[in-house]
């Protein structure tokens, strides 16, 4: 049973460019959440997708957008890259419980994005 | 907004000894979940242990156990019989409404 997978592993971009990161959830999971982890810090929630819609969003600008496909896989897109976007981007999958519950989130290995 | 605080940037423990990591959180919710995740140099976040706030009994998972004090909003992790493979960053996380809020992490060093 494959866990959460992410691609690519590493990515180098220049300021102003656009980037797309990809995530495949753990088998049986229907919800994908994205987190940004700056060096030496804890992950910060970007947004969450369920049933192909953005369900929740953290404090990130509109330059960060995403998509979920019918097979539950997801993409994170970042436009107009800034130096400060350099970070480890983590994808986590889970099962959507009711609005009050929180299912355990399982993380992928992350994509290291470097913006020059 | 919920906040999670880990006050110990780094902890060192001798192999086979016990170490306790501290975590406090702030919330106005009554129903939530708490997690400890381990992040080794390989970067992948690995779930260590999970606690439901409505359960009074502290969660345990092999050598890992928690001390959950709901009134004090405290959620510490105890690692017993520490092994070299326990060396990693440990993150405490608060979960409500399917969203996780993480602390800043504690680096655990294990001395042979």
Short mmCIF file of C-alpha atoms in Angstrom, two decimals:
data_model
loop_
_atom_site.label_atom_id
_atom_site.label_comp_id
_atom_site.label_asym_id
_atom_site.label_seq_id
_atom_site.Cartn_x
_atom_site.Cartn_y
_atom_site.Cartn_z
CA UNK A 1 0.00 0.00 0.00
CA UNK A 2 1.69 3.19 -1.19
CA UNK A 3 1.75 6.07 1.21
CA UNK A 4 1.53 9.71 0.26
CA UNK A 5 3.77 10.55 -2.68
CA UNK A 6 4.95 13.94 -3.89
CA UNK A 7 6.79 15.16 -6.96
CA UNK A 8 9.24 16.55 -7.67
CA UNK A 9 11.64 16.04 -4.77
CA UNK A 10 13.55 19.23 -5.39
CA UNK A 11 12.87 22.27 -7.54
CA UNK A 12 14.82 25.43 -8.28
CA UNK A 13 13.05 28.46 -9.73
CA UNK A 14 13.77 32.16 -10.16
CA UNK A 15 11.76 35.05 -8.83
CA UNK A 16 8.60 35.78 -10.79
CA UNK A 17 8.26 32.27 -12.17
CA UNK A 18 5.41 29.90 -11.55
CA UNK A 19 5.62 26.40 -10.05
CA UNK A 20 3.35 23.35 -9.77
CA UNK A 21 3.81 20.69 -7.12
CA UNK A 22 1.99 17.37 -7.15
CA UNK A 23 0.65 15.00 -4.52
CA UNK A 24 -0.98 11.58 -4.56
CA UNK A 25 -2.80 10.65 -1.35
CA UNK A 26 -2.58 7.44 0.59
CA UNK A 27 -4.88 4.75 -0.76
CA UNK A 28 -8.40 5.17 0.57
CA UNK A 29 -7.98 8.81 1.55
CA UNK A 30 -10.13 11.55 0.03
CA UNK A 31 -8.74 14.76 1.51
CA UNK A 32 -5.48 16.52 0.73
CA UNK A 33 -3.95 19.32 2.80
CA UNK A 34 -0.89 21.39 1.88
CA UNK A 35 1.61 22.88 4.31
CA UNK A 36 4.60 25.18 3.93
CA UNK A 37 7.59 24.54 6.20
CA UNK A 38 10.24 27.24 6.25
CA UNK A 39 13.70 26.24 7.41
CA UNK A 40 13.82 25.71 11.16
CA UNK A 41 10.07 26.19 11.66
CA UNK A 42 6.97 24.09 12.01
CA UNK A 43 4.67 23.54 9.03
CA UNK A 44 2.02 26.15 8.28
CA UNK A 45 -1.35 25.24 6.79
CA UNK A 46 -1.90 26.55 3.26
CA UNK A 47 -5.20 24.97 2.22
CA UNK A 48 -7.22 21.76 2.08
CA UNK A 49 -9.10 20.05 -0.75
CA UNK A 50 -12.03 17.69 -0.53
CA UNK A 51 -14.44 16.67 -3.29
CA UNK A 52 -12.38 18.76 -5.72
CA UNK A 53 -13.07 21.96 -3.80
CA UNK A 54 -10.97 24.13 -1.51
CA UNK A 55 -12.55 23.62 1.92
CA UNK A 56 -10.25 25.60 4.19
CA UNK A 57 -7.49 28.11 3.65
CA UNK A 58 -4.73 29.42 5.86
CA UNK A 59 -3.21 32.88 5.81
CA UNK A 60 -1.60 32.66 2.38
CA UNK A 61 -2.02 35.07 -0.56
CA UNK A 62 -3.96 34.29 -3.71
CA UNK A 63 -0.67 33.53 -5.47
CA UNK A 64 -1.09 30.12 -3.85
CA UNK A 65 -3.77 28.07 -5.54
CA UNK A 66 -4.59 24.42 -5.88
CA UNK A 67 -6.63 21.76 -7.50
CA UNK A 68 -7.92 18.31 -6.67
CA UNK A 69 -8.64 15.74 -9.33
CA UNK A 70 -11.36 13.04 -9.37
CA UNK A 71 -8.77 10.45 -8.29
CA UNK A 72 -8.12 12.61 -5.17
CA UNK A 73 -4.61 13.63 -6.25
CA UNK A 74 -3.81 17.30 -5.89
CA UNK A 75 -1.65 20.12 -7.23
CA UNK A 76 -0.31 23.20 -5.52
CA UNK A 77 0.44 26.16 -7.79
CA UNK A 78 2.42 29.21 -6.78
CA UNK A 79 2.55 32.22 -9.11
CA UNK A 80 4.96 35.17 -9.14
CA UNK A 81 7.47 33.41 -6.92
CA UNK A 82 9.22 35.41 -4.21
CA UNK A 83 12.45 34.59 -2.41
CA UNK A 84 10.37 34.03 0.72
CA UNK A 85 8.52 31.17 -0.96
CA UNK A 86 11.62 29.01 -0.57
CA UNK A 87 10.55 26.20 1.75
CA UNK A 88 9.66 22.54 2.08
CA UNK A 89 6.12 21.96 0.83
CA UNK A 90 4.37 19.08 2.51
CA UNK A 91 1.27 17.31 1.36
CA UNK A 92 -0.87 15.36 3.82
CA UNK A 93 -3.80 13.06 3.16
CA UNK A 94 -6.65 11.98 5.39
CA UNK A 95 -10.27 10.90 5.41
CA UNK A 96 -12.80 13.69 5.69
CA UNK A 97 -14.61 13.16 8.96
CA UNK A 98 -17.39 15.40 10.18
CA UNK A 99 -16.70 19.10 10.61
CA UNK A 100 -15.86 18.71 14.30
CA UNK A 101 -13.51 15.78 14.04
CA UNK A 102 -9.94 15.66 12.81
CA UNK A 103 -8.72 12.54 11.15
CA UNK A 104 -5.03 11.71 11.38
CA UNK A 105 -3.09 13.28 8.53
CA UNK A 106 -0.35 11.27 6.85
CA UNK A 107 2.43 13.21 5.23
CA UNK A 108 4.44 12.80 2.07
CA UNK A 109 8.21 13.33 1.86
CA UNK A 110 7.81 16.90 0.68
CA UNK A 111 9.08 19.02 -2.20
CA UNK A 112 12.02 21.32 -1.48
CA UNK A 113 11.49 24.56 -3.44
CA UNK A 114 14.36 27.00 -3.79
CA UNK A 115 13.66 30.42 -5.30
CA UNK A 116 16.72 32.33 -6.55
CA UNK B 1 -6.65 31.62 16.57
CA UNK B 2 -5.12 28.50 17.99
CA UNK B 3 -1.44 28.59 18.88
CA UNK B 4 0.96 25.81 19.82
CA UNK B 5 4.14 26.49 21.79
CA UNK B 6 7.13 24.20 22.22
CA UNK B 7 9.46 25.95 24.65
CA UNK B 8 12.44 23.61 24.28
CA UNK B 9 14.38 24.19 21.05
CA UNK B 10 16.64 21.22 21.75
CA UNK B 11 16.81 18.31 24.18
CA UNK B 12 19.64 15.85 24.66
CA UNK B 13 19.23 12.35 26.10
CA UNK B 14 21.51 9.43 26.76
CA UNK B 15 20.69 6.23 24.94
CA UNK B 16 18.29 4.04 27.02
CA UNK B 17 17.29 7.03 29.17
CA UNK B 18 13.99 8.96 29.21
CA UNK B 19 13.28 12.41 27.82
CA UNK B 20 10.14 14.54 28.07
CA UNK B 21 9.17 17.16 25.50
CA UNK B 22 6.84 19.99 26.45
CA UNK B 23 3.94 21.44 24.48
CA UNK B 24 1.28 23.96 25.40
CA UNK B 25 -1.57 25.20 23.27
CA UNK B 26 -4.24 27.83 23.32
CA UNK B 27 -7.79 27.20 22.17
CA UNK B 28 -11.37 28.06 22.99
CA UNK B 29 -12.65 24.81 21.48
CA UNK B 30 -13.82 21.93 23.66
CA UNK B 31 -13.47 19.19 21.06
CA UNK B 32 -10.08 18.82 19.40
CA UNK B 33 -7.19 16.45 18.83
CA UNK B 34 -3.50 16.60 19.65
CA UNK B 35 -0.64 14.93 17.84
CA UNK B 36 3.08 14.44 18.08
CA UNK B 37 4.93 14.05 14.81
CA UNK B 38 8.57 13.09 14.28
CA UNK B 39 10.58 14.54 11.39
CA UNK B 40 13.97 12.87 10.83
CA UNK B 41 16.58 14.32 8.46
CA UNK B 42 14.80 12.50 5.64
CA UNK B 43 12.11 15.23 6.09
CA UNK B 44 9.07 12.94 6.14
CA UNK B 45 6.66 13.69 8.97
CA UNK B 46 5.85 10.50 10.85
CA UNK B 47 2.95 10.24 13.28
CA UNK B 48 4.14 9.28 16.76
CA UNK B 49 0.98 9.49 18.84
CA UNK B 50 -2.54 10.93 18.83
CA UNK B 51 -4.79 12.06 21.69
CA UNK B 52 -8.48 12.91 21.56
CA UNK B 53 -9.31 15.78 23.93
CA UNK B 54 -12.49 14.10 25.14
CA UNK B 55 -10.51 11.10 26.41
CA UNK B 56 -9.09 11.43 29.91
CA UNK B 57 -6.79 8.45 29.51
CA UNK B 58 -3.33 9.36 28.25
CA UNK B 59 -2.37 7.76 24.94
CA UNK B 60 0.58 5.38 24.75
CA UNK B 61 2.35 3.85 21.78
CA UNK B 62 5.15 1.45 22.72
CA UNK B 63 7.97 3.61 24.18
CA UNK B 64 6.05 6.84 23.60
CA UNK B 65 3.46 8.18 26.01
CA UNK B 66 1.80 11.52 26.62
CA UNK B 67 0.75 13.49 29.66
CA UNK B 68 -2.41 15.35 28.62
CA UNK B 69 -3.57 18.04 31.03
CA UNK B 70 -6.66 19.56 29.42
CA UNK B 71 -7.27 22.27 32.01
CA UNK B 72 -3.68 23.42 31.79
CA UNK B 73 -3.69 23.02 27.97
CA UNK B 74 -0.53 20.98 28.18
CA UNK B 75 0.45 17.95 26.10
CA UNK B 76 3.91 16.56 26.81
CA UNK B 77 5.58 13.59 25.14
CA UNK B 78 7.71 11.10 27.05
CA UNK B 79 10.17 8.93 25.15
CA UNK B 80 11.33 5.98 27.25
CA UNK B 81 14.37 3.79 26.62
CA UNK B 82 15.64 6.27 24.01
CA UNK B 83 17.23 4.80 20.90
CA UNK B 84 19.60 6.32 18.35
CA UNK B 85 16.78 6.19 15.81
CA UNK B 86 14.70 8.55 17.96
CA UNK B 87 16.98 11.44 17.02
CA UNK B 88 14.84 13.89 15.02
CA UNK B 89 12.73 17.04 15.18
CA UNK B 90 9.52 16.51 17.12
CA UNK B 91 6.48 18.65 16.41
CA UNK B 92 3.40 19.01 18.56
CA UNK B 93 0.23 19.71 16.58
CA UNK B 94 -3.30 20.80 17.46
CA UNK B 95 -6.11 19.54 15.25
CA UNK B 96 -9.66 20.81 14.93
CA UNK B 97 -11.96 20.84 11.94
CA UNK B 98 -9.49 18.77 9.95
CA UNK B 99 -6.78 21.42 10.14
CA UNK B 100 -3.45 21.10 11.97
CA UNK B 101 -1.59 23.90 13.73
CA UNK B 102 2.02 23.06 14.56
CA UNK B 103 4.47 24.22 17.18
CA UNK B 104 7.99 25.30 16.31
CA UNK B 105 9.53 21.93 17.09
CA UNK B 106 12.04 20.42 19.50
CA UNK B 107 15.24 18.80 18.26
CA UNK B 108 16.06 15.59 20.12
CA UNK B 109 19.68 14.46 20.23
CA UNK B 110 20.46 10.93 21.42
CA UNK B 111 23.94 10.28 22.80
CA UNK B 112 25.32 6.75 22.51
#
